[in-house]
Coordinates of C-alpha atoms in Angstrom, one line a residue:
F9 CA 124.1 101.3 114.5
L10 CA 123.7 99.6 117.9
F11 CA 125.3 96.4 116.4
L12 CA 128.2 98.4 115.1
L13 CA 128.8 100.0 118.5
L14 CA 128.8 96.7 120.3
S15 CA 131.0 95.0 117.8
M16 CA 133.6 97.7 118.1
G17 CA 133.7 97.3 121.9
L18 CA 131.9 100.5 122.6
G19 CA 129.1 98.9 124.6
P20 CA 130.4 100.5 127.9
L21 CA 129.9 103.9 126.3
L22 CA 126.2 103.2 126.0
Q23 CA 126.0 102.1 129.6
G24 CA 127.8 105.3 130.6
Q25 CA 125.3 107.2 128.5
C26 CA 128.0 108.8 126.3
L27 CA 125.6 109.1 123.4
P28 CA 125.3 111.5 120.5
T29 CA 122.8 113.4 122.7
S30 CA 125.3 113.8 125.5
W31 CA 126.4 117.3 126.4
V32 CA 129.8 118.4 124.9
I33 CA 131.9 120.9 126.8
T34 CA 134.8 122.7 125.0
G35 CA 137.4 125.2 126.0
I36 CA 141.2 125.9 126.0
V37 CA 143.7 126.0 128.8
L38 CA 146.6 128.5 128.5
N39 CA 149.6 129.5 130.6
G40 CA 150.6 133.0 131.5
A41 CA 152.3 133.5 128.1
G42 CA 149.1 132.6 126.3
E43 CA 150.4 129.2 125.2
G44 CA 148.3 126.0 125.3
V45 CA 148.9 123.6 128.1
Q46 CA 148.8 119.9 127.3
G47 CA 147.8 117.1 129.7
V48 CA 145.6 119.1 132.1
D49 CA 142.8 116.9 133.6
V50 CA 139.4 118.5 133.6
D51 CA 136.8 117.5 136.3
I52 CA 133.3 118.8 136.6
I53 CA 132.0 118.9 140.2
D54 CA 128.4 119.1 141.4
P55 CA 128.7 121.8 144.1
F56 CA 125.8 120.5 146.1
T57 CA 126.9 116.8 146.3
G58 CA 130.6 117.3 145.8
L59 CA 130.7 114.4 143.4
A60 CA 132.5 114.5 140.0
L61 CA 130.5 113.9 136.9
S62 CA 131.4 111.0 134.6
L63 CA 133.3 112.4 131.7
S64 CA 135.1 111.2 128.5
Q65 CA 138.1 112.8 126.8
D66 CA 138.6 115.1 129.7
V67 CA 142.4 115.9 129.2
T68 CA 143.7 118.9 127.2
Q69 CA 145.4 118.2 123.9
A70 CA 148.7 119.6 122.5
D71 CA 147.3 123.0 121.8
G72 CA 145.5 123.2 125.2
R73 CA 142.1 122.6 123.8
F74 CA 139.6 120.1 125.2
T75 CA 136.4 118.6 123.9
L76 CA 134.9 116.4 126.6
V77 CA 131.6 114.6 126.9
I78 CA 129.4 114.3 130.0
C79 CA 128.6 110.6 130.2
E80 CA 125.6 110.8 132.4
V81 CA 122.3 112.6 132.5
V82 CA 122.7 115.8 134.5
T83 CA 120.3 118.5 135.8
P84 CA 120.8 121.9 134.2
G85 CA 122.4 124.3 136.7
F86 CA 125.7 125.5 138.0
Y87 CA 128.8 123.4 138.3
D88 CA 132.4 123.8 139.3
F89 CA 135.3 123.0 136.9
H90 CA 138.5 121.8 138.4
F91 CA 141.6 122.0 136.1
Q92 CA 144.3 119.7 137.6
T93 CA 148.0 119.6 136.5
T94 CA 150.5 116.9 137.1
P95 CA 153.1 117.4 139.9
A96 CA 155.8 118.2 137.3
M97 CA 153.9 120.9 135.5
P98 CA 155.0 124.4 136.5
Y99 CA 151.4 125.6 137.0
F100 CA 148.9 125.8 139.8
D101 CA 145.6 123.9 139.6
F102 CA 142.6 126.2 138.9
L103 CA 139.0 126.1 140.1
L104 CA 136.4 127.7 137.8
Q105 CA 133.2 128.0 139.9
T106 CA 129.5 128.3 139.1
V107 CA 129.5 127.5 135.3
N108 CA 126.0 127.4 134.0
L109 CA 125.4 124.2 132.1
A110 CA 122.2 123.5 130.2
G111 CA 123.6 121.7 127.1
N112 CA 126.6 121.9 124.9
T113 CA 128.8 124.7 126.4
D114 CA 132.1 126.5 125.5
V115 CA 133.8 127.7 128.7
G116 CA 136.3 129.7 126.6
E117 CA 139.8 130.5 127.8
V118 CA 141.2 129.3 131.2
T119 CA 144.5 130.7 132.2
L120 CA 146.7 128.8 134.7
Q121 CA 149.0 130.7 137.1
D122 CA 152.7 130.0 136.6
A123 CA 154.4 128.1 139.5
S124 CA 157.8 127.0 140.5
V125 CA 158.4 123.4 141.6
V126 CA 160.5 123.0 144.8
S127 CA 161.6 119.4 145.2
G128 CA 164.0 117.1 147.1
F129 CA 163.9 114.5 149.9
V130 CA 164.3 114.4 153.7
V131 CA 166.5 111.9 155.5
G132 CA 167.6 111.3 159.1
E133 CA 171.0 110.7 160.7
A134 CA 170.9 107.0 159.8
G135 CA 170.0 107.7 156.2
Q136 CA 166.4 106.8 156.6
F137 CA 163.7 108.6 154.7
F138 CA 161.1 110.6 156.6
A139 CA 157.5 110.7 155.6
G140 CA 155.0 113.3 156.7
V141 CA 157.5 116.1 157.1
D142 CA 155.8 119.5 156.9
L143 CA 157.3 122.3 154.7
D144 CA 156.4 125.9 155.6
F145 CA 157.3 128.8 153.3
F146 CA 158.1 132.3 154.7
D147 CA 158.9 135.6 153.0
P148 CA 162.5 136.3 153.9
V149 CA 161.8 140.1 154.4
T150 CA 158.5 140.2 156.2
G151 CA 158.5 136.7 157.8
L152 CA 154.9 136.1 156.7
E153 CA 154.0 132.6 155.8
T154 CA 152.3 131.5 152.6
V155 CA 150.6 128.1 152.5
F156 CA 150.9 125.9 149.4
S157 CA 149.1 122.6 148.9
G158 CA 151.0 119.3 149.0
D159 CA 153.7 120.8 151.3
F160 CA 154.8 117.6 152.9
T161 CA 156.9 114.5 152.2
D162 CA 155.5 111.3 150.8
D163 CA 156.2 107.7 152.1
D164 CA 159.6 107.8 150.5
G165 CA 160.6 111.1 152.0
I166 CA 160.2 112.9 148.7
F167 CA 158.6 116.4 148.4
S168 CA 157.5 118.4 145.4
V169 CA 155.7 121.6 146.1
K170 CA 154.4 124.2 143.7
V171 CA 155.1 127.8 144.9
I172 CA 154.9 131.3 143.6
S173 CA 158.2 132.2 141.9
D174 CA 160.2 134.2 144.5
F175 CA 162.8 133.9 147.3
W176 CA 161.6 131.8 150.2
D177 CA 162.7 130.7 153.7
I178 CA 161.7 127.1 154.0
R179 CA 161.2 125.4 157.3
F180 CA 161.1 121.6 157.6
T181 CA 159.2 120.2 160.7
E182 CA 158.4 116.6 161.6
G183 CA 154.8 115.5 161.5
P184 CA 152.8 113.5 164.1
A185 CA 154.0 110.2 162.7
T186 CA 157.3 111.1 161.1
S187 CA 159.7 109.7 163.7
A188 CA 159.8 107.8 167.0
V189 CA 162.4 110.3 168.3
P190 CA 162.1 114.1 168.2
L191 CA 163.7 115.8 165.2
V192 CA 165.3 119.3 165.1
P193 CA 163.5 121.6 162.6
K194 CA 165.6 122.7 159.7
L195 CA 165.5 126.2 158.1
L196 CA 166.8 126.9 154.6
Q197 CA 167.1 130.6 154.0
D198 CA 166.8 132.7 150.8
I199 CA 166.0 129.9 148.5
A200 CA 165.6 131.2 144.9
A201 CA 162.6 129.3 143.7
F202 CA 162.3 130.2 140.0
E203 CA 161.1 127.5 137.6
S204 CA 162.3 124.2 139.0
H205 CA 164.5 124.1 142.1
D206 CA 165.9 120.7 143.4
L207 CA 167.0 121.1 147.0
G208 CA 168.4 117.5 147.0
E209 CA 168.9 115.9 150.4
V210 CA 167.6 117.7 153.5
L211 CA 168.9 116.3 156.8
L212 CA 166.8 116.4 160.0
R213 CA 168.9 115.5 163.0
N214 CA 167.7 113.8 166.2
G215 CA 166.8 116.3 168.9
Q216 CA 167.7 116.7 172.6
A217 CA 165.7 118.8 174.9
L218 CA 167.6 121.9 176.2
T219 CA 165.8 123.6 179.1
G220 CA 166.6 126.3 181.6
T221 CA 165.2 129.2 183.6
I222 CA 166.0 132.9 182.9
Q223 CA 166.0 135.3 185.9
D224 CA 166.9 138.9 186.4
S225 CA 169.5 140.2 189.0
S226 CA 166.8 140.0 191.7
G227 CA 166.0 136.4 191.0
S228 CA 162.7 137.1 189.4
P229 CA 161.7 135.1 186.3
V230 CA 162.0 136.9 183.0
E231 CA 159.1 136.3 180.6
G232 CA 159.5 136.6 176.9
A233 CA 163.3 136.4 176.7
D234 CA 164.5 135.0 173.4
V235 CA 166.8 132.0 173.3
D236 CA 169.1 131.2 170.4
V237 CA 171.4 128.2 170.0
R238 CA 174.2 128.1 167.5
D239 CA 177.3 126.2 166.5
P240 CA 180.3 128.2 167.8
V241 CA 182.5 126.9 165.0
T242 CA 180.3 127.4 161.9
D243 CA 178.0 130.1 163.6
E244 CA 175.0 128.1 162.2
E245 CA 171.9 128.9 164.2
F246 CA 169.5 126.1 164.9
E247 CA 165.8 126.5 164.1
T248 CA 164.1 126.6 167.5
P249 CA 160.4 127.5 167.3
G250 CA 158.8 128.6 170.5
D251 CA 162.1 129.6 172.0
N252 CA 160.8 132.4 174.2
T253 CA 160.6 132.0 178.0
D254 CA 157.2 131.6 179.6
N255 CA 155.8 133.5 182.6
S256 CA 158.0 131.4 184.9
G257 CA 161.1 132.3 182.9
V258 CA 161.4 128.7 181.6
F259 CA 162.4 127.8 178.1
Q260 CA 162.7 124.4 176.3
V261 CA 164.1 123.9 172.8
L262 CA 165.2 121.0 170.6
V263 CA 168.9 120.9 169.6
P264 CA 171.2 118.1 168.2
S265 CA 173.7 116.4 170.4
G266 CA 176.8 118.4 170.8
S267 CA 178.4 121.4 172.4
W268 CA 176.6 124.6 171.4
E269 CA 176.6 128.4 172.2
L270 CA 173.5 129.6 174.0
E271 CA 172.5 133.3 173.6
V272 CA 169.7 134.9 175.6
D273 CA 168.2 138.2 174.6
P274 CA 166.0 140.2 176.9
P275 CA 162.4 141.0 175.8

């Protein structure tokens, strides 16, 4: 038997201890409609060390089922299962915690939450691609932010973020190493993110600091006044985070080069 294994090129399996006595873990991964999901990678993590176990055949098949083998000697106890999807799959990753393993185990059904994929790329005024741009997602009605993983551009300026299917306001803000010059944040409003939504090109313009001091009729500084800057022709309002005056009545915002309309609203 050993000769046959080695002659078939399966010697590494012996070294990895994928033997007939190894533990076999089975289960099935489904979507919200109860359909099997193919191509999901299954990892088993030791919660005490944070290390992943050595596994074989740890990807779901066409019907969503998996039959994996733990290729190392493990101590019976509780382990975490991490079900990872590819970036293009319309599902969120899933973490199944504290599964008791003491031998061959069937974890049963695992259901992934459906997701919508928002994708596109971010460029500058010269057509350059911007890496490390942060995407923030806000409820258009309440203004509350929801954080999703992977919400930033890669080295080629490309982003692909899995979000809950809904309408979103999406704000693009430069990261610490995105650009040598300041960039004006960009806000896209009421984006219908259902299934896959490609935003295409998102332009971040170079920013100029616009500052000033707001006073009342007696010359005293006005704290908490709100400053808005917009294009008088298109009525487009620029995204200006932190645009309220401080306790000295001073404001400072980033805007593109040009001639704009400035509106100041009292607290």
